[in-house]
Structure formats: C-alpha cells, structure tokens
Amino acid sequence: MEPTGQNPPQGNHTTLTGFILLGFSDVPDLQGFLFGIFLIIYVIILMGNSLIIIIIKVDPSLRNPMYFFLGNFSSLEICYVSVIVPRMLTDLCTQNRNISLLACATQMYFFLVLGATECFILTVMAYDRYVAICNPLLYPLIMNNRMCMQLAAGCWMTGIPAYIPFTYQIFSLPFCGSHQLNHFFCDVPPVLQLACGDTLMIEILIYVVAVLVVTIPFMLILGSYVKIISTILKLPSVTGRAKVISTCSSHLMVVALFFGSGIISYLRPKSSHSTGMDKCISLFYTIVTPMFNPMIYCLRNKDVIVALRKFLSKWIVL
C-alpha cells in the first residue's frame, strides 16, 4: 500500500515553468456561452456591490457600524471575484490557458487571503449584531469608531502574513508528470494533485488552516446567533421581533452560503473529491454566492431599500 498523503511519481521530476488551466475545455461547444454567462455575473457582482458601497457613503442614515462592515464586505467581494473571474474570462475568450508558476502562486495567495478576510468580516458582522441586540445600551460604547476601524483592519490584515509561508510551501513541492491543472483557477487541491513526493504535511496544514479560518469563525457566528435568537424570543413586541429577524436573516443567509460551500470544499474527505464536483463547488463559492450577496442584503433590508430608492430617485430626476 502507498503511504498516506504521498502521491505516486508519474515520471521524472521536471522544472516546470507553469501550468495549463484546463478550466471548461471538456465542453468546447459551450465556451462562448460560458464566457457570456460569467461576464454577465461578473458585471452584476461589480455593479451590485459598488451600488451598496456608494449608498452607504452618501446616505447619512446608513452611517453606523452595521453598514460600515457591510461596505467593507462589498469591497471585499469585488476584490475576491476579481482575483479569479477576469483570468477565467480571458482563458475562455483566447483559449490560451497557460499560467506561469508565479502567476499561479500569486492567484492562489490572494484568493486564500481574501477568502480568510471574508470569514473574519462575516464573524465581525455577527458580533456587531450580537452586541446591538443583546447589549443595546452598551452598543455605542463598545462599537465605537475606533473599535470598528480596528476590527476591520484586523480582518483585512490577518491573512496577509499567514498565507505567505503556506503558499510558499505548496509551490516548493516538486511537480512531475502532467502540468495540466484540471480547474479554472489555481486552487489548493488541484495544484496538490500534480505534486510528487510526500504531501502529507501540507494536507495536515490545510486542515489546520481550514479549522482556524473557517470552522472556528463559523462556530463563533453560530454562538452569536444562538444568543441573538434567545434574546429575540424574549422581546415583548411582535413587531420588534420581526424587525430584528429581518435585519439578521440576510447575514445568516450569506453565512450559510459561503461557509457551507467552503466547508464542503476543504474539509470533506479526500476520497470523496471528484474533478466535476470540485469545479461546481468552487463556482458556487467564488462566483454564484458573491452574485447573490448584494441581492440578499438589498431585498431583505428595509433601510438599504429606502436608501437605494432615494439614491436612484435623485439620479432619475437629474
């Protein structure tokens, strides 16, 4: 039997200068169709999140911690999808699927950093709702401007140093045999499939990082919402309960979509991985979820809807 975590050698070790991203080359007749679909989705993501950022900036009623973090989240979504989608659109359009090792490592690094940042910001947003609902009298004191800035900066900065050695370790592995990467971007699992030698330590490190960055924040969010729901049930006013539930439900939906797909992708057993399934899951948390997030926050938040109507009415009049 082969040792756990060791990929069998597929030939002589070679010094690779890059990979070929196979992407969706298995459906050649759909290249134009996929390009059009992904381009439309990308434009929707850019427009939807940019609109949220703008109305938060211009509307005085949205200048509070909750919408400050929502603005950060929308900015993050634009950066997050821009790491992957433009390159994918270029590959679909030009059919030039070559990517250098440096470009692949850079894409993976920024994807991991921004993914971790999203986990942290969603956790901070849950904490903000917990303080607002469970400790409303202390809310202005706890979530002051300085605290909000520190929390946001911590979310953006934490992953930057952490993923440099992680990415370096992956691309320090020897690669042998095929240099065809059967994915549409440089994600960790498909790159590891092309590595030779013992990858057990890297695989263990992936699980450790996934627990620290995905599982622990997810558990903190769940804990916050257990407290929030307990507090909501004690509210005497039905109208008050409905308003609080409406405010929190949009965040819960985003959390479920993002963390659910991320946990399935990185924490499920290696034996259950398949190329087609991995691509579908990756599409879900890299493109589909960011497309729905602005819609979720706009359609399920009355304050955002009112601010959006005011903003659009000004532009229509002009």
Short mmCIF file of C-alpha atoms in Angstrom, two decimals:
data_model
loop_
_atom_site.label_atom_id
_atom_site.label_comp_id
_atom_site.label_asym_id
_atom_site.label_seq_id
_atom_site.Cartn_x
_atom_site.Cartn_y
_atom_site.Cartn_z
CA MET A 1 0.00 0.00 0.00
CA GLU A 2 1.13 3.58 -0.66
CA PRO A 3 1.80 5.77 2.36
CA THR A 4 -0.96 8.16 3.33
CA GLY A 5 -0.58 11.61 1.80
CA GLN A 6 2.01 10.51 -0.76
CA ASN A 7 1.36 10.94 -4.45
CA PRO A 8 2.98 8.29 -6.62
CA PRO A 9 5.67 9.52 -9.01
CA GLN A 10 4.36 9.97 -12.54
CA GLY A 11 7.72 10.28 -14.24
CA ASN A 12 10.98 12.13 -13.90
CA HIS A 13 10.92 15.31 -11.88
CA THR A 14 10.91 18.32 -14.18
CA THR A 15 11.38 22.01 -13.56
CA LEU A 16 8.00 23.41 -14.52
CA THR A 17 7.66 26.99 -15.61
CA GLY A 18 3.87 26.91 -15.38
CA PHE A 19 0.60 25.01 -15.73
CA ILE A 20 -2.15 24.73 -18.29
CA LEU A 21 -5.54 25.62 -16.76
CA LEU A 22 -7.95 23.18 -18.38
CA GLY A 23 -10.94 25.06 -17.00
CA PHE A 24 -14.01 24.14 -19.04
CA SER A 25 -12.13 22.74 -22.05
CA ASP A 26 -14.10 19.49 -21.68
CA VAL A 27 -17.13 21.34 -23.12
CA PRO A 28 -15.62 23.09 -26.20
CA ASP A 29 -19.01 23.86 -27.75
CA LEU A 30 -20.03 25.91 -24.70
CA GLN A 31 -17.00 28.22 -24.49
CA GLY A 32 -18.83 31.24 -25.94
CA PHE A 33 -21.94 30.59 -23.85
CA LEU A 34 -19.91 30.24 -20.63
CA PHE A 35 -17.98 33.42 -21.44
CA GLY A 36 -21.25 35.34 -21.82
CA ILE A 37 -22.76 33.90 -18.60
CA PHE A 38 -19.67 34.55 -16.46
CA LEU A 39 -19.24 38.04 -17.91
CA ILE A 40 -22.84 38.92 -17.01
CA ILE A 41 -22.39 37.50 -13.49
CA TYR A 42 -19.15 39.47 -13.05
CA VAL A 43 -20.80 42.72 -14.13
CA ILE A 44 -23.72 42.05 -11.73
CA ILE A 45 -21.27 41.47 -8.86
CA LEU A 46 -19.33 44.66 -9.63
CA MET A 47 -22.45 46.81 -10.08
CA GLY A 48 -24.36 45.37 -7.09
CA ASN A 49 -21.51 45.70 -4.60
CA SER A 50 -20.44 49.10 -5.95
CA LEU A 51 -24.00 50.35 -5.52
CA ILE A 52 -24.06 49.19 -1.89
CA ILE A 53 -20.72 50.94 -1.21
CA ILE A 54 -21.99 54.17 -2.81
CA ILE A 55 -25.30 54.35 -0.94
CA ILE A 56 -23.57 53.61 2.37
CA LYS A 57 -21.18 56.50 1.67
CA VAL A 58 -23.83 59.03 0.60
CA ASP A 59 -26.77 58.20 2.88
CA PRO A 60 -26.43 59.56 6.45
CA SER A 61 -28.93 57.01 7.82
CA LEU A 62 -26.53 54.17 6.94
CA ARG A 63 -23.54 55.59 8.79
CA ASN A 64 -23.43 53.12 11.64
CA PRO A 65 -21.23 50.07 12.44
CA MET A 66 -23.51 47.55 10.75
CA TYR A 67 -23.33 49.29 7.39
CA PHE A 68 -19.66 50.17 7.86
CA PHE A 69 -18.91 46.44 7.92
CA LEU A 70 -21.34 45.82 5.05
CA GLY A 71 -19.41 48.38 2.99
CA ASN A 72 -16.17 46.54 3.82
CA PHE A 73 -17.81 43.26 2.87
CA SER A 74 -18.95 44.62 -0.51
CA SER A 75 -15.45 45.99 -1.21
CA LEU A 76 -14.03 42.59 -0.34
CA GLU A 77 -16.43 40.80 -2.69
CA ILE A 78 -15.25 42.93 -5.61
CA CYS A 79 -11.60 42.10 -4.84
CA TYR A 80 -12.40 38.42 -4.22
CA VAL A 81 -14.08 37.72 -7.55
CA SER A 82 -11.59 39.90 -9.43
CA VAL A 83 -8.79 37.51 -8.44
CA ILE A 84 -10.47 34.71 -10.41
CA VAL A 85 -13.08 35.84 -12.94
CA PRO A 86 -11.02 38.14 -15.27
CA ARG A 87 -8.43 35.40 -15.77
CA MET A 88 -11.18 32.83 -16.37
CA LEU A 89 -12.89 35.11 -18.93
CA THR A 90 -9.56 35.62 -20.71
CA ASP A 91 -8.99 31.86 -20.91
CA LEU A 92 -12.49 31.30 -22.30
CA CYS A 93 -12.05 34.09 -24.85
CA THR A 94 -8.49 33.48 -26.09
CA GLN A 95 -8.15 29.74 -25.37
CA ASN A 96 -4.62 30.49 -24.13
CA ARG A 97 -4.70 28.56 -20.88
CA ASN A 98 -1.01 28.81 -19.91
CA ILE A 99 -0.27 30.29 -16.48
CA SER A 100 3.21 30.71 -15.01
CA LEU A 101 4.11 29.31 -11.60
CA LEU A 102 4.48 32.84 -10.25
CA ALA A 103 1.07 33.91 -11.59
CA CYS A 104 -0.50 30.71 -10.24
CA ALA A 105 1.07 31.19 -6.80
CA THR A 106 0.00 34.85 -6.76
CA GLN A 107 -3.59 33.97 -7.68
CA MET A 108 -3.73 31.26 -5.00
CA TYR A 109 -2.23 33.58 -2.37
CA PHE A 110 -4.69 36.43 -2.93
CA PHE A 111 -7.61 34.00 -3.20
CA LEU A 112 -6.71 32.47 0.18
CA VAL A 113 -6.06 35.84 1.85
CA LEU A 114 -9.34 37.35 0.63
CA GLY A 115 -11.25 34.16 1.47
CA ALA A 116 -9.91 34.32 5.04
CA THR A 117 -10.79 38.02 5.20
CA GLU A 118 -14.37 37.18 4.20
CA CYS A 119 -14.61 34.62 7.02
CA PHE A 120 -13.36 37.19 9.53
CA ILE A 121 -15.60 40.03 8.31
CA LEU A 122 -18.69 37.79 8.44
CA THR A 123 -17.69 36.89 12.02
CA VAL A 124 -17.28 40.56 12.98
CA MET A 125 -20.67 41.35 11.40
CA ALA A 126 -22.23 38.64 13.57
CA TYR A 127 -20.50 40.10 16.65
CA ASP A 128 -21.83 43.55 15.76
CA ARG A 129 -25.39 42.19 15.61
CA TYR A 130 -24.85 40.31 18.89
CA VAL A 131 -23.78 43.49 20.72
CA ALA A 132 -26.58 45.57 19.13
CA ILE A 133 -29.32 43.11 20.09
CA CYS A 134 -28.06 41.55 23.32
CA ASN A 135 -26.37 44.64 24.81
CA PRO A 136 -28.15 47.60 23.18
CA LEU A 137 -27.31 50.08 25.96
CA LEU A 138 -23.58 49.35 25.67
CA TYR A 139 -23.61 49.17 21.86
CA PRO A 140 -22.48 52.80 21.18
CA LEU A 141 -19.71 52.41 23.75
CA ILE A 142 -18.43 49.02 22.55
CA MET A 143 -18.81 49.51 18.79
CA ASN A 144 -17.30 52.97 18.64
CA ASN A 145 -15.48 54.29 15.57
CA ARG A 146 -12.07 53.23 16.84
CA MET A 147 -13.21 49.69 17.60
CA CYS A 148 -14.86 49.38 14.15
CA MET A 149 -11.69 50.56 12.40
CA GLN A 150 -9.54 48.15 14.43
CA LEU A 151 -11.83 45.19 13.74
CA ALA A 152 -11.98 45.96 10.01
CA ALA A 153 -8.19 46.42 9.80
CA GLY A 154 -7.67 43.15 11.67
CA CYS A 155 -9.93 41.30 9.22
CA TRP A 156 -8.08 42.68 6.19
CA MET A 157 -4.55 42.28 7.56
CA THR A 158 -4.57 38.96 9.46
CA GLY A 159 -4.37 36.65 6.45
CA ILE A 160 -1.62 38.60 4.63
CA PRO A 161 1.40 37.28 6.59
CA ALA A 162 -0.21 33.93 7.43
CA TYR A 163 -0.56 32.72 3.84
CA ILE A 164 2.91 33.67 2.57
CA PRO A 165 4.66 30.59 4.07
CA PHE A 166 1.62 28.43 3.30
CA THR A 167 1.70 29.30 -0.41
CA TYR A 168 5.49 29.03 -0.48
CA GLN A 169 5.34 25.50 0.97
CA ILE A 170 2.88 24.35 -1.70
CA PHE A 171 4.91 25.72 -4.61
CA SER A 172 8.17 24.39 -3.12
CA LEU A 173 6.91 20.86 -3.76
CA PRO A 174 8.35 19.04 -6.78
CA PHE A 175 5.94 18.67 -9.71
CA CYS A 176 6.24 15.80 -12.12
CA GLY A 177 4.33 14.24 -14.98
CA SER A 178 1.38 16.22 -16.28
CA HIS A 179 1.36 20.01 -15.95
CA GLN A 180 -2.35 20.25 -16.83
CA LEU A 181 -4.31 21.77 -13.94
CA ASN A 182 -7.85 20.44 -14.18
CA HIS A 183 -9.53 23.51 -12.74
CA PHE A 184 -10.46 27.08 -13.74
CA PHE A 185 -8.12 28.74 -11.23
CA CYS A 186 -5.15 27.86 -9.02
CA ASP A 187 -6.93 26.38 -6.03
CA VAL A 188 -5.05 24.32 -3.45
CA PRO A 189 -6.49 20.80 -4.07
CA PRO A 190 -5.91 20.65 -7.87
CA VAL A 191 -2.35 22.04 -7.53
CA LEU A 192 -1.54 19.41 -4.87
CA GLN A 193 -2.77 16.67 -7.21
CA LEU A 194 0.14 17.46 -9.54
CA ALA A 195 2.77 17.39 -6.79
CA CYS A 196 5.18 14.49 -6.37
CA GLY A 197 6.52 13.07 -3.17
CA ASP A 198 5.09 13.28 0.33
CA THR A 199 2.27 15.82 0.63
CA LEU A 200 1.01 14.59 4.00
CA MET A 201 2.34 17.58 5.96
CA ILE A 202 0.77 20.04 3.51
CA GLU A 203 -2.56 18.19 3.72
CA ILE A 204 -2.46 18.33 7.52
CA LEU A 205 -1.61 22.03 7.33
CA ILE A 206 -4.61 22.60 5.03
CA TYR A 207 -6.94 21.04 7.61
CA VAL A 208 -5.37 23.07 10.43
CA VAL A 209 -5.73 26.33 8.47
CA ALA A 210 -9.29 25.40 7.46
CA VAL A 211 -10.22 24.81 11.10
CA LEU A 212 -8.66 28.10 12.23
CA VAL A 213 -10.00 30.24 9.38
CA VAL A 214 -13.32 28.54 8.54
CA THR A 215 -14.55 26.29 11.34
CA ILE A 216 -13.76 28.49 14.37
CA PRO A 217 -15.27 31.68 12.82
CA PHE A 218 -18.31 29.63 11.79
CA MET A 219 -18.75 28.34 15.35
CA LEU A 220 -18.38 31.88 16.73
CA ILE A 221 -21.08 33.07 14.33
CA LEU A 222 -23.38 30.23 15.40
CA GLY A 223 -22.73 31.05 19.06
CA SER A 224 -23.57 34.72 18.43
CA TYR A 225 -26.83 33.81 16.75
CA VAL A 226 -27.83 31.38 19.49
CA LYS A 227 -27.58 34.33 21.90
CA ILE A 228 -29.35 36.63 19.43
CA ILE A 229 -32.25 34.21 18.89
CA SER A 230 -32.57 33.70 22.66
CA THR A 231 -32.80 37.48 23.11
CA ILE A 232 -35.28 37.88 20.23
CA LEU A 233 -37.64 35.32 21.77
CA LYS A 234 -37.77 37.42 24.94
CA LEU A 235 -38.86 40.59 23.14
CA PRO A 236 -42.46 41.50 24.09
CA SER A 237 -43.29 43.19 20.80
CA VAL A 238 -44.06 41.05 17.75
CA THR A 239 -43.13 43.99 15.52
CA GLY A 240 -39.79 44.33 17.30
CA ARG A 241 -39.07 40.63 16.84
CA ALA A 242 -39.93 40.80 13.14
CA LYS A 243 -37.64 43.81 12.61
CA VAL A 244 -34.68 42.14 14.33
CA ILE A 245 -35.22 38.89 12.45
CA SER A 246 -35.38 40.79 9.15
CA THR A 247 -32.11 42.56 9.93
CA CYS A 248 -30.27 39.36 10.87
CA SER A 249 -31.70 36.93 8.32
CA SER A 250 -29.79 38.40 5.37
CA HIS A 251 -26.47 37.95 7.18
CA LEU A 252 -27.40 34.40 8.15
CA MET A 253 -28.21 33.51 4.53
CA VAL A 254 -24.84 34.84 3.33
CA VAL A 255 -23.04 32.95 6.11
CA ALA A 256 -24.82 29.70 5.23
CA LEU A 257 -23.99 30.01 1.52
CA PHE A 258 -20.32 30.95 1.96
CA PHE A 259 -19.32 28.76 4.90
CA GLY A 260 -21.39 25.80 3.73
CA SER A 261 -19.67 25.60 0.35
CA GLY A 262 -16.24 26.37 1.87
CA ILE A 263 -16.51 23.61 4.49
CA ILE A 264 -17.68 21.10 1.89
CA SER A 265 -14.78 22.04 -0.39
CA TYR A 266 -11.89 22.00 2.10
CA LEU A 267 -12.95 19.75 4.98
CA ARG A 268 -14.61 16.82 3.24
CA PRO A 269 -12.57 13.57 2.94
CA LYS A 270 -10.03 13.47 0.11
CA SER A 271 -11.51 10.19 -1.14
CA SER A 272 -14.80 11.95 -1.96
CA HIS A 273 -13.15 14.55 -4.24
CA SER A 274 -14.02 14.46 -7.94
CA THR A 275 -12.98 16.96 -10.61
CA GLY A 276 -16.53 17.80 -11.73
CA MET A 277 -17.83 18.20 -8.17
CA ASP A 278 -14.82 20.32 -7.14
CA LYS A 279 -15.41 22.69 -10.06
CA CYS A 280 -19.12 23.03 -9.25
CA ILE A 281 -18.47 23.75 -5.57
CA SER A 282 -15.72 26.22 -6.47
CA LEU A 283 -18.03 28.02 -8.90
CA PHE A 284 -20.60 28.27 -6.13
CA TYR A 285 -18.43 29.99 -3.53
CA THR A 286 -16.28 32.03 -5.94
CA ILE A 287 -18.95 33.36 -8.32
CA VAL A 288 -22.54 32.37 -7.52
CA THR A 289 -22.55 33.36 -3.82
CA PRO A 290 -20.93 36.81 -4.45
CA MET A 291 -23.60 37.42 -7.12
CA PHE A 292 -26.45 36.77 -4.68
CA ASN A 293 -24.97 38.66 -1.71
CA PRO A 294 -25.94 42.20 -2.86
CA MET A 295 -29.43 40.97 -3.73
CA ILE A 296 -29.82 39.33 -0.32
CA TYR A 297 -28.72 42.44 1.58
CA CYS A 298 -30.80 44.80 -0.57
CA LEU A 299 -34.02 42.81 -0.76
CA ARG A 300 -34.09 41.77 2.91
CA ASN A 301 -33.02 45.06 4.50
CA LYS A 302 -35.58 47.87 4.60
CA ASP A 303 -33.00 50.56 5.43
CA VAL A 304 -30.93 49.63 2.37
CA ILE A 305 -34.05 49.55 0.15
CA VAL A 306 -35.11 53.02 1.33
CA ALA A 307 -31.59 54.42 0.82
CA LEU A 308 -31.40 52.80 -2.61
CA ARG A 309 -34.72 54.31 -3.67
CA LYS A 310 -33.62 57.76 -2.50
CA PHE A 311 -30.32 57.43 -4.36
CA LEU A 312 -31.91 56.19 -7.59
CA SER A 313 -34.66 58.85 -7.47
CA LYS A 314 -32.01 61.59 -7.34
CA TRP A 315 -30.26 60.20 -10.38
CA ILE A 316 -33.53 59.71 -12.29
CA VAL A 317 -34.50 63.33 -11.60
CA LEU A 318 -31.08 64.54 -12.70
#
